[in-house]
Amino acid sequence: MTIYADIFRERIRLDLREQPFIASDVAELANWFRATPIAHPYGPGSYPPCPIPSYQRTCAGPPATLPPSEYVYRLTNVSSVIRTTNAKPRYRAAISSANFQRLQAAQRKSNRLWLPLSDYVIGVLPGRRDCTWWTPGELKWNPTLPSAHKIGMPNSWVIPTSLLLRIKRDDTFAKFLARVPTPIDAFESSVFLAATVPGARYGIAIDLSDPTDIRPGFPETVARDIPVELIETLPVPINPDERDRFPIEIMPILPALLSYYQRL
Amino acid sequence: MLDEPIENIFETLRTSPSVEAWVFLIRSAIGGDLDDTIDRYYGSVEDLMHTIRANSLHRVLSETTFDIGLERVVATWDPAAVNNVKSVEFMLRLITAFTPPSGFLKLFGFVANGGIFPSNDSETSGSEETVLEEFAWNALRAYFPTAPEAPDKFPAFDGYTRLLVNELQTHKGRAYACVRLLELGHFKPDGANLGEVISEHAEQVVPALLDWLLGNERRDRDSLLASLYLQCQTSKSARIAFQEALEKDGGTIELTDYRAQITIGDGTSITVPFAGELSYELTKSKEWQDLSERGYILLNEITWEETT
């Protein structure tokens, strides 16, 4: 049994305890994954298309009431944005570095730090399984990795051509009701702590900054189908020096993460 | 190493990269064994590779062994024998991003021999095939983003430009080929070759040329745009195509005596002065929109250097 399988077992235990309203969906999904060749949804690999309806039942948690902030932020990358939205033709068949360089060039030319995402893609930002993750905690961009760690992202998941996205929290944003994340939303992630429902007003990410002291991190929420017109983007190159300065990787941190789950 | 479960391969590459480990990872990715991982965290196969290389404890060794491993995989790749769309797309992305030596010849041979890319579904075959073709042309472009210093010393470059010239004869490839031939300097901005293609296929090539110019940050963009504008005065369809493509990108053209003022979507304004007889004619008639055939004859005598 690998450590991922142990983490999967602990995650399911906590998921069922903290959010019993969704227990049957979680159990059904967990049983399906256990029957696949890799036995869990974490780590490198691929599994067959999941036929369980609850797999797609994302953003089904209670409405979130986030702590005050001017913006909500998301850390992603240029390939994910181009691939999951309707990219304008000139970006469609280009590799990530070419699209990233175009963003940086546009940034230089416009003398603006943040660019309108709608200059590059149209429609809504669907995300994987129609769900995107956001935090009201300010994600810094220079350096970026410490902020990534506070939302539960180790360096292994942060690519060199990353993008920060942000949405201003005003009346328009309020229409796109953000939700408390559920274990279904986070089913494929080894790094997730289910907020207690009922009761929780938002989710809390796991802060990976210190492997000897895994702890709660930034508030987090999930949303779907946000129009790209509401989103601004900032290209953030993650250079090797930054990785050396903040070396948090997924595999070395798994034992500490498992221990954290076991203590809860 | 090859007996290891795939979930350990990232850590192996981080701590002790080797050619064998990279070959295993690249083949796993091409074979679809990492689809969910790529989809979840990286968005593209090239970003998966970039990230693992960047996270390595031995970065130089990681990059060196990756280059050797990718070359090994590409050298044994036969695009004609692959019938999986995603697999082909992944390989084309890797070739574009990392330009392994074998990649150019593999693709050049495939494209020059009229190879047809696969499609998964008959209903979407057209679009999938087209996107793969775009990726293939982008991959070839990665080897010659610009013309080499001494083109005649590069037989591959000569073959590539001949392939592009041949593509001018095809409906599907004409616009892309025209853009690339201009980008490589094979077409002069004010040359007769470009003018001929524009006048015969304006609706197809002019939007592509403008899209290329407006979507890139070339230092000579403004002068190229001015030359293209003048080239487009050779026919009514070219003029309309230029204007429509410009307006689609948020730009405008304002015509006055002696010059055209082109404003592009980002607010940059470019003045295109007219010279010689054309200015005289314009001053006399003040009917720029109706220059028609008379304008065509006059404009053929103008070069961009003269107007500037």
XYZ file of C-alpha atoms in Angstrom:
572
model
C 0.000 0.000 0.000
C 1.401 3.390 -0.951
C 1.228 6.532 1.130
C -1.334 7.919 -1.296
C -3.667 5.070 -0.401
C -3.221 5.877 3.302
C -3.963 9.525 2.669
C -7.016 8.585 0.637
C -8.343 6.516 3.560
C -7.800 9.354 6.061
C -9.257 11.940 3.716
C -12.444 9.907 3.279
C -12.750 9.462 7.059
C -12.514 13.225 7.610
C -14.721 14.051 4.633
C -17.553 11.849 5.923
C -17.202 13.268 9.435
C -17.135 16.953 8.506
C -19.696 17.036 5.724
C -22.229 14.237 6.390
C -24.777 15.877 4.088
C -22.756 14.635 1.144
C -21.653 11.306 2.650
C -23.422 8.987 0.200
C -21.869 10.742 -2.813
C -18.404 10.620 -1.248
C -18.739 6.943 -0.353
C -19.978 5.998 -3.804
C -17.143 7.870 -5.472
C -14.538 6.443 -3.108
C -15.705 2.902 -3.803
C -15.467 3.462 -7.527
C -11.913 4.796 -7.272
C -10.839 1.929 -5.018
C -11.856 -0.456 -7.800
C -9.678 1.259 -10.431
C -6.124 -0.021 -11.087
C -4.520 2.887 -9.177
C -7.031 2.575 -6.273
C -7.020 6.315 -5.473
C -7.324 9.581 -7.386
C -4.004 11.125 -6.274
C -0.510 11.193 -7.716
C 0.596 10.867 -11.337
C -1.600 8.661 -13.433
C -4.829 8.330 -15.263
C -8.077 6.565 -14.529
C -10.982 5.519 -16.726
C -13.802 8.044 -17.307
C -15.764 8.152 -14.062
C -19.406 7.161 -14.623
C -20.594 8.146 -11.122
C -22.945 11.175 -11.380
C -21.603 12.723 -8.179
C -18.185 13.070 -9.839
C -19.628 16.001 -11.770
C -21.720 17.306 -8.855
C -19.286 20.084 -7.979
C -20.000 23.455 -6.337
C -22.861 21.876 -4.387
C -21.815 23.114 -0.943
C -23.687 25.826 0.966
C -23.207 29.442 -0.153
C -19.989 30.895 1.189
C -19.634 34.163 3.103
C -16.038 35.149 2.602
C -13.975 37.400 4.895
C -13.677 40.981 3.596
C -11.216 41.563 0.775
C -11.058 43.717 -2.326
C -10.405 40.809 -4.670
C -10.534 37.039 -4.783
C -7.512 35.332 -6.349
C -6.704 32.120 -8.165
C -3.335 30.644 -9.126
C -3.397 28.724 -12.390
C -1.392 28.540 -15.601
C -1.669 29.682 -19.181
C -2.262 26.215 -20.663
C -5.137 25.442 -18.314
C -6.842 28.736 -19.084
C -6.404 28.448 -22.848
C -7.501 24.816 -22.872
C -10.594 25.138 -20.733
C -11.983 28.291 -22.284
C -12.700 29.426 -25.792
C -9.315 30.817 -26.666
C -9.120 33.323 -29.485
C -7.732 31.616 -32.633
C -4.235 33.070 -32.420
C -3.687 31.341 -29.046
C -5.394 28.032 -29.799
C -2.631 25.966 -31.398
C 0.319 27.585 -29.676
C 2.400 26.044 -26.912
C 2.312 27.517 -23.435
C 5.560 29.491 -23.624
C 4.415 31.289 -26.796
C 1.117 32.286 -25.216
C 2.852 33.315 -22.008
C 5.287 35.523 -23.900
C 2.383 37.209 -25.656
C 0.840 38.002 -22.296
C 4.105 39.415 -21.019
C 4.528 41.482 -24.177
C 1.015 42.854 -23.815
C 1.765 43.669 -20.201
C 4.907 45.618 -21.161
C 3.157 47.410 -23.968
C 0.141 48.442 -21.935
C 2.149 49.433 -18.858
C -0.464 47.593 -16.827
C 0.284 44.929 -14.270
C -3.062 43.180 -14.599
C -4.571 42.452 -18.002
C -8.208 41.776 -18.927
C -8.571 38.021 -19.444
C -11.213 38.739 -22.068
C -8.447 39.965 -24.412
C -7.412 36.329 -24.821
C -10.412 34.110 -24.220
C -14.154 34.431 -24.496
C -17.073 33.020 -22.544
C -16.752 31.685 -19.026
C -13.906 30.152 -17.049
C -15.181 26.605 -16.531
C -12.236 24.869 -14.855
C -11.825 21.137 -14.450
C -15.183 19.534 -13.635
C -16.850 22.961 -14.009
C -15.320 24.225 -10.789
C -12.636 26.810 -10.020
C -10.987 27.555 -6.668
C -10.535 31.075 -5.331
C -9.190 32.698 -2.180
C -9.763 36.124 -0.644
C -6.251 35.870 0.795
C -3.969 38.087 -1.236
C -1.767 35.953 -3.486
C 1.528 37.763 -3.918
C 3.323 37.522 -7.236
C 6.943 38.228 -6.417
C 7.709 35.700 -5.088
C 4.648 33.580 -5.852
C 5.505 30.238 -4.252
C 4.960 31.276 -0.592
C 1.399 32.255 -1.521
C 0.955 28.995 -3.421
C 1.950 27.055 -0.313
C -0.666 28.916 1.746
C -3.397 27.605 -0.567
C -2.111 24.045 -0.423
C -0.113 24.017 -3.656
C 3.382 22.499 -3.489
C 5.989 23.487 -6.079
C 5.234 20.296 -8.011
C 1.871 21.779 -9.028
C 3.101 25.274 -9.869
C 4.351 25.492 -13.434
C 6.986 27.930 -14.718
C 4.425 29.847 -16.794
C 1.857 30.493 -14.081
C -0.972 32.990 -14.081
C -2.607 34.784 -11.237
C -6.253 35.598 -11.765
C -8.283 38.007 -9.710
C -11.885 39.203 -9.557
C -13.036 42.389 -7.927
C -15.601 41.662 -5.239
C -18.529 43.871 -6.152
C -22.202 43.393 -6.943
C -21.426 41.767 -10.282
C -19.228 39.169 -8.654
C -21.893 38.509 -6.026
C -24.136 37.054 -8.740
C -21.738 34.164 -9.154
C -22.397 32.618 -5.796
C -19.278 31.150 -4.313
C -19.697 27.947 -2.307
C -18.094 26.229 0.636
C -15.874 23.550 -0.966
C -17.022 19.959 -0.536
C -15.000 16.728 -0.672
C -16.523 16.175 -4.115
C -14.983 19.438 -5.370
C -11.611 18.365 -3.963
C -11.942 14.659 -4.610
C -8.813 14.387 -6.738
C -6.575 16.403 -4.439
C -4.468 14.851 -1.704
C -4.319 18.260 0.009
C -7.770 19.210 1.323
C -9.481 19.681 4.638
C -13.287 19.586 4.606
C -14.881 22.492 6.473
C -17.535 21.519 9.021
C -20.988 21.729 7.453
C -23.357 22.989 8.730
C -21.564 25.883 10.310
C -18.651 26.755 8.051
C -18.881 30.039 6.144
C -16.042 29.142 3.766
C -13.322 26.555 3.290
C -9.818 26.725 4.719
C -6.854 25.627 2.620
C -3.965 23.662 4.124
C -0.797 25.713 4.537
C 2.221 23.704 3.392
C 4.811 26.437 4.072
C 6.437 24.554 6.941
C 6.568 20.751 6.522
C 7.122 20.376 10.259
C 4.003 22.382 11.044
C 1.177 21.696 8.608
C -1.648 24.044 9.553
C -4.761 25.806 8.240
C -3.983 28.352 5.498
C -5.939 30.919 3.507
C -9.738 30.897 3.257
C -10.956 29.284 0.031
C -14.113 28.923 -1.981
C -15.293 27.330 -5.224
C -17.282 28.897 -8.041
C -18.357 28.040 -11.538
C -18.996 29.659 -14.906
C -17.506 33.053 -14.094
C -17.556 35.287 -17.197
C -14.027 36.099 -18.319
C -14.974 39.799 -18.493
C -14.865 39.871 -14.686
C -11.388 38.402 -14.492
C -7.988 40.063 -14.686
C -4.788 38.118 -15.195
C -1.147 38.569 -14.312
C 1.580 36.359 -15.862
C 3.971 35.181 -13.141
C 7.109 33.354 -14.291
C 8.323 30.999 -11.574
C 12.082 30.880 -11.988
C 14.389 28.141 -10.659
C 15.877 30.428 -7.991
C 12.466 30.867 -6.451
C 11.994 27.102 -6.359
C 15.342 26.728 -4.615
C 14.412 29.359 -2.029
C 11.032 27.804 -1.229
C 11.493 24.051 -1.768
C 8.124 22.525 -0.878
C 7.489 19.370 -2.946
C 4.554 17.010 -2.795
C 6.236 13.649 -2.222
C 8.518 14.692 0.671
C 5.609 16.394 2.408
C 3.169 13.468 2.208
C 4.215 11.803 5.507
C 3.673 15.091 7.373
C 0.336 15.545 5.623
C -0.774 12.032 6.542
C 0.220 12.640 10.133
C -1.757 15.917 10.106
C -4.875 14.140 8.859
C -4.453 11.379 11.437
C -4.302 13.884 14.281
C -7.586 15.536 13.327
C 13.405 1.658 -12.578
C 10.892 0.591 -15.209
C 9.198 -1.686 -12.694
C 8.370 1.283 -10.492
C 4.748 2.369 -10.278
C 4.087 5.495 -12.271
C 3.309 7.490 -9.138
C 6.993 7.323 -8.158
C 8.334 8.533 -11.476
C 8.054 12.234 -10.627
C 10.059 11.767 -7.462
C 12.655 9.647 -9.286
C 13.107 12.424 -11.827
C 13.306 15.042 -9.100
C 15.966 13.277 -7.082
C 17.937 11.212 -9.623
C 17.041 12.056 -13.237
C 18.105 9.635 -15.948
C 17.500 9.150 -19.655
C 15.581 5.937 -18.943
C 13.273 7.670 -16.458
C 12.552 10.466 -18.907
C 11.864 8.049 -21.743
C 9.465 6.200 -19.453
C 7.692 9.425 -18.485
C 7.502 10.776 -22.039
C 6.156 7.482 -23.380
C 3.656 7.325 -20.504
C 2.449 10.830 -21.342
C 2.219 10.144 -25.078
C 0.407 6.890 -24.339
C -2.261 8.638 -22.273
C -1.199 7.295 -18.876
C -0.846 10.804 -17.432
C -3.914 12.435 -18.945
C -5.640 13.154 -15.648
C -2.498 14.491 -14.045
C -1.836 16.802 -16.985
C -5.436 17.936 -17.044
C -5.555 18.559 -13.303
C -2.326 20.424 -12.627
C -0.388 21.320 -15.761
C -2.799 22.008 -18.613
C -0.350 20.765 -21.244
C 2.234 18.058 -21.685
C 5.039 20.573 -22.250
C 4.256 22.251 -18.947
C 4.416 18.911 -17.175
C 7.936 18.438 -18.558
C 8.964 22.045 -17.844
C 7.804 21.734 -14.237
C 9.555 18.444 -13.521
C 12.772 19.799 -15.051
C 12.521 22.984 -13.000
C 11.834 21.116 -9.739
C 14.770 18.752 -10.073
C 17.432 18.725 -7.402
C 19.943 18.308 -10.251
C 18.626 20.721 -12.839
C 21.403 20.553 -15.410
C 21.434 16.763 -15.304
C 17.667 16.747 -15.552
C 17.625 18.978 -18.631
C 20.435 17.072 -20.304
C 18.885 13.663 -19.743
C 15.499 15.015 -20.820
C 16.922 16.285 -24.112
C 18.492 12.898 -24.811
C 15.364 11.032 -23.754
C 13.035 13.140 -25.896
C 15.299 12.783 -28.917
C 15.265 9.033 -28.395
C 11.467 8.946 -28.339
C 11.046 11.276 -31.317
C 13.632 9.407 -33.385
C 11.500 6.276 -33.186
C 8.185 8.084 -33.677
C 6.268 7.491 -36.875
C 3.462 10.038 -37.227
C 1.867 7.974 -39.980
C 1.476 5.017 -37.639
C -0.277 6.867 -34.812
C -4.040 7.073 -34.889
C -4.705 8.773 -31.570
C -5.389 12.497 -31.727
C -4.184 13.318 -28.222
C -1.007 11.291 -28.638
C -0.143 13.171 -31.839
C -0.973 16.512 -30.242
C 1.238 15.752 -27.245
C 4.144 14.795 -29.479
C 3.711 17.904 -31.628
C 3.642 20.050 -28.500
C 6.831 18.463 -27.189
C 8.581 18.890 -30.536
C 7.535 22.548 -30.674
C 8.549 23.282 -27.107
C 11.900 21.479 -27.085
C 12.905 21.137 -30.797
C 14.655 17.747 -30.643
C 16.925 17.289 -33.708
C 14.819 14.477 -35.215
C 11.604 16.432 -34.916
C 12.078 18.599 -37.976
C 12.818 15.761 -40.382
C 10.007 13.598 -39.002
C 7.446 16.326 -39.487
C 8.876 17.730 -42.678
C 8.735 14.291 -44.269
C 5.210 13.706 -43.048
C 3.853 17.055 -44.210
C 5.770 17.126 -47.516
C 4.431 13.691 -48.376
C 0.865 14.779 -47.761
C 0.442 12.906 -44.500
C -3.005 13.109 -42.955
C -3.420 13.519 -39.220
C -5.879 11.280 -37.363
C -9.244 12.200 -35.912
C -11.177 10.460 -33.156
C -14.657 11.164 -34.286
C -16.050 11.533 -37.779
C -18.307 14.385 -36.636
C -15.415 16.479 -35.395
C -12.750 15.153 -37.697
C -12.420 18.388 -39.628
C -11.629 20.556 -36.644
C -9.349 18.039 -34.924
C -7.373 17.469 -38.077
C -7.070 21.194 -38.645
C -5.816 21.845 -35.116
C -3.225 19.076 -35.466
C -2.107 20.565 -38.771
C -1.750 23.937 -37.064
C 0.337 22.303 -34.356
C 2.479 20.595 -37.010
C 3.151 23.876 -38.822
C 3.907 25.534 -35.480
C 6.345 22.728 -34.720
C 8.148 23.252 -38.034
C 8.196 26.978 -37.346
C 9.972 26.349 -34.050
C 13.032 25.198 -36.012
C 13.077 28.351 -38.142
C 11.476 31.179 -36.181
C 13.511 33.434 -38.451
C 15.637 32.901 -41.545
C 19.210 31.725 -40.836
C 22.049 34.139 -41.483
C 23.197 32.281 -44.612
C 20.070 30.504 -45.877
C 21.872 28.800 -48.760
C 23.973 26.881 -46.245
C 20.867 25.330 -44.686
C 19.323 22.739 -46.996
C 16.584 22.160 -44.417
C 15.629 25.824 -44.617
C 15.543 25.686 -48.385
C 13.274 22.638 -48.216
C 11.062 24.342 -45.666
C 10.585 27.490 -47.751
C 9.856 25.369 -50.847
C 7.240 23.533 -48.826
C 5.690 26.872 -47.858
C 5.735 28.100 -51.460
C 3.912 24.915 -52.452
C 1.378 25.541 -49.709
C 0.507 28.842 -51.379
C -1.204 26.765 -54.040
C -3.520 25.101 -51.525
C -6.637 26.711 -50.178
C -6.064 25.402 -46.665
C -2.418 26.340 -46.260
C -2.218 29.545 -48.283
C -2.779 32.082 -45.517
C -0.303 30.494 -43.121
C 2.306 30.047 -45.858
C 1.959 33.674 -46.895
C 2.486 34.881 -43.337
C 5.531 32.673 -42.849
C 7.136 33.607 -46.163
C 6.824 37.250 -45.197
C 8.109 36.539 -41.691
C 11.143 34.695 -43.104
C 11.943 37.464 -45.559
C 11.197 35.270 -48.565
C 8.486 37.773 -49.459
C 9.481 41.423 -49.340
C 6.837 43.607 -47.662
C 6.544 45.739 -50.789
C 7.449 43.001 -53.246
C 5.556 41.771 -56.250
C 5.260 38.193 -54.905
C 3.319 39.298 -51.870
C 1.281 41.732 -53.954
C 0.307 38.947 -56.320
C -0.920 36.659 -53.542
C -2.802 39.526 -51.911
C -4.522 40.609 -55.079
C -5.556 37.049 -55.973
C -6.555 35.811 -52.513
C -7.153 38.942 -50.468
C -10.056 37.647 -48.397
C -8.015 34.683 -47.292
C -4.551 36.073 -46.712
C -5.093 39.682 -45.611
C -6.902 38.786 -42.327
C -4.166 36.232 -41.566
C -1.415 38.764 -42.244
C -3.096 41.340 -40.021
C -3.744 38.812 -37.302
C -0.077 37.878 -37.340
C 1.084 41.494 -37.272
C -1.332 42.629 -34.585
C -0.859 39.534 -32.442
C 2.912 39.856 -32.243
C 5.275 42.431 -30.850
C 7.704 42.656 -33.762
C 9.891 45.722 -33.700
C 9.137 46.371 -37.373
C 5.416 45.867 -36.930
C 4.387 49.403 -37.790
C 6.411 49.634 -40.992
C 5.183 46.180 -42.043
C 1.634 47.264 -41.379
C 2.151 50.374 -43.504
C 3.598 48.292 -46.348
C 0.744 45.847 -46.110
C -1.724 48.708 -46.221
C -0.155 49.990 -49.426
C -0.103 46.485 -50.908
C -3.811 46.218 -50.152
C -4.637 49.254 -52.263
C -4.176 47.127 -55.353
C -7.725 45.867 -55.376
C -11.056 46.650 -53.871
C -11.310 43.243 -52.188
C -7.887 43.697 -50.587
C -8.804 47.180 -49.346
C -12.012 45.882 -47.836
C -10.287 42.858 -46.333
C -7.667 45.086 -44.711
C -10.225 47.471 -43.322
C -12.479 44.700 -41.994
C -9.615 42.826 -40.365
C -8.329 46.009 -38.769
C -11.747 46.993 -37.465
C -12.307 43.488 -36.109
C -9.239 44.039 -33.963
C -10.524 47.412 -32.775
C -8.589 49.551 -35.264
C -9.587 52.351 -37.658
C -8.328 54.065 -40.809
C -8.669 57.763 -41.401
C -7.867 59.100 -44.847
C -6.648 62.596 -45.520
C -4.665 64.258 -48.306
C -1.208 62.812 -48.639
C -1.611 60.145 -45.986
C -3.628 57.467 -44.235
C -3.777 57.389 -40.452
C -4.050 53.818 -39.177
C -4.944 53.377 -35.525
C -4.698 49.840 -34.199
C -6.551 48.263 -31.322
C -3.933 49.039 -28.676
C -4.104 52.755 -29.544
C -0.903 52.947 -31.604
C -1.250 55.336 -34.527
C 0.672 54.807 -37.766
C 0.905 57.377 -40.516
C 1.224 56.084 -44.066
C 2.284 58.964 -46.304
C 1.680 58.771 -50.023
C 4.311 59.988 -52.421
C 4.908 61.058 -55.964
C 2.188 60.854 -58.533
C -0.186 59.184 -56.164
C -0.169 62.181 -53.827
C -0.713 64.426 -56.791
C -3.606 62.345 -57.968
C -5.053 62.177 -54.481
C -4.773 65.913 -54.017
C -6.454 66.454 -57.316
C -9.281 64.006 -56.957
C -9.764 63.702 -53.181
C -11.524 60.443 -53.969
C -9.334 57.887 -52.278
C -12.080 55.318 -51.880
C -12.623 55.256 -55.647
C -9.040 55.068 -56.818
C -9.743 51.632 -58.182
C -7.641 50.561 -61.118
C -5.893 53.914 -61.459
C -4.625 53.573 -57.894
C -3.397 50.098 -58.638
C -1.147 51.306 -61.438
C 0.203 54.198 -59.414
C 0.794 52.232 -56.252
C 2.830 49.685 -58.094
C 5.397 52.395 -58.648
C 5.714 53.208 -54.957
C 7.959 51.523 -52.487
C 7.816 51.893 -48.755
C 11.323 53.340 -48.680
C 10.242 56.112 -50.986
C 7.284 57.018 -48.872
C 9.333 57.200 -45.723
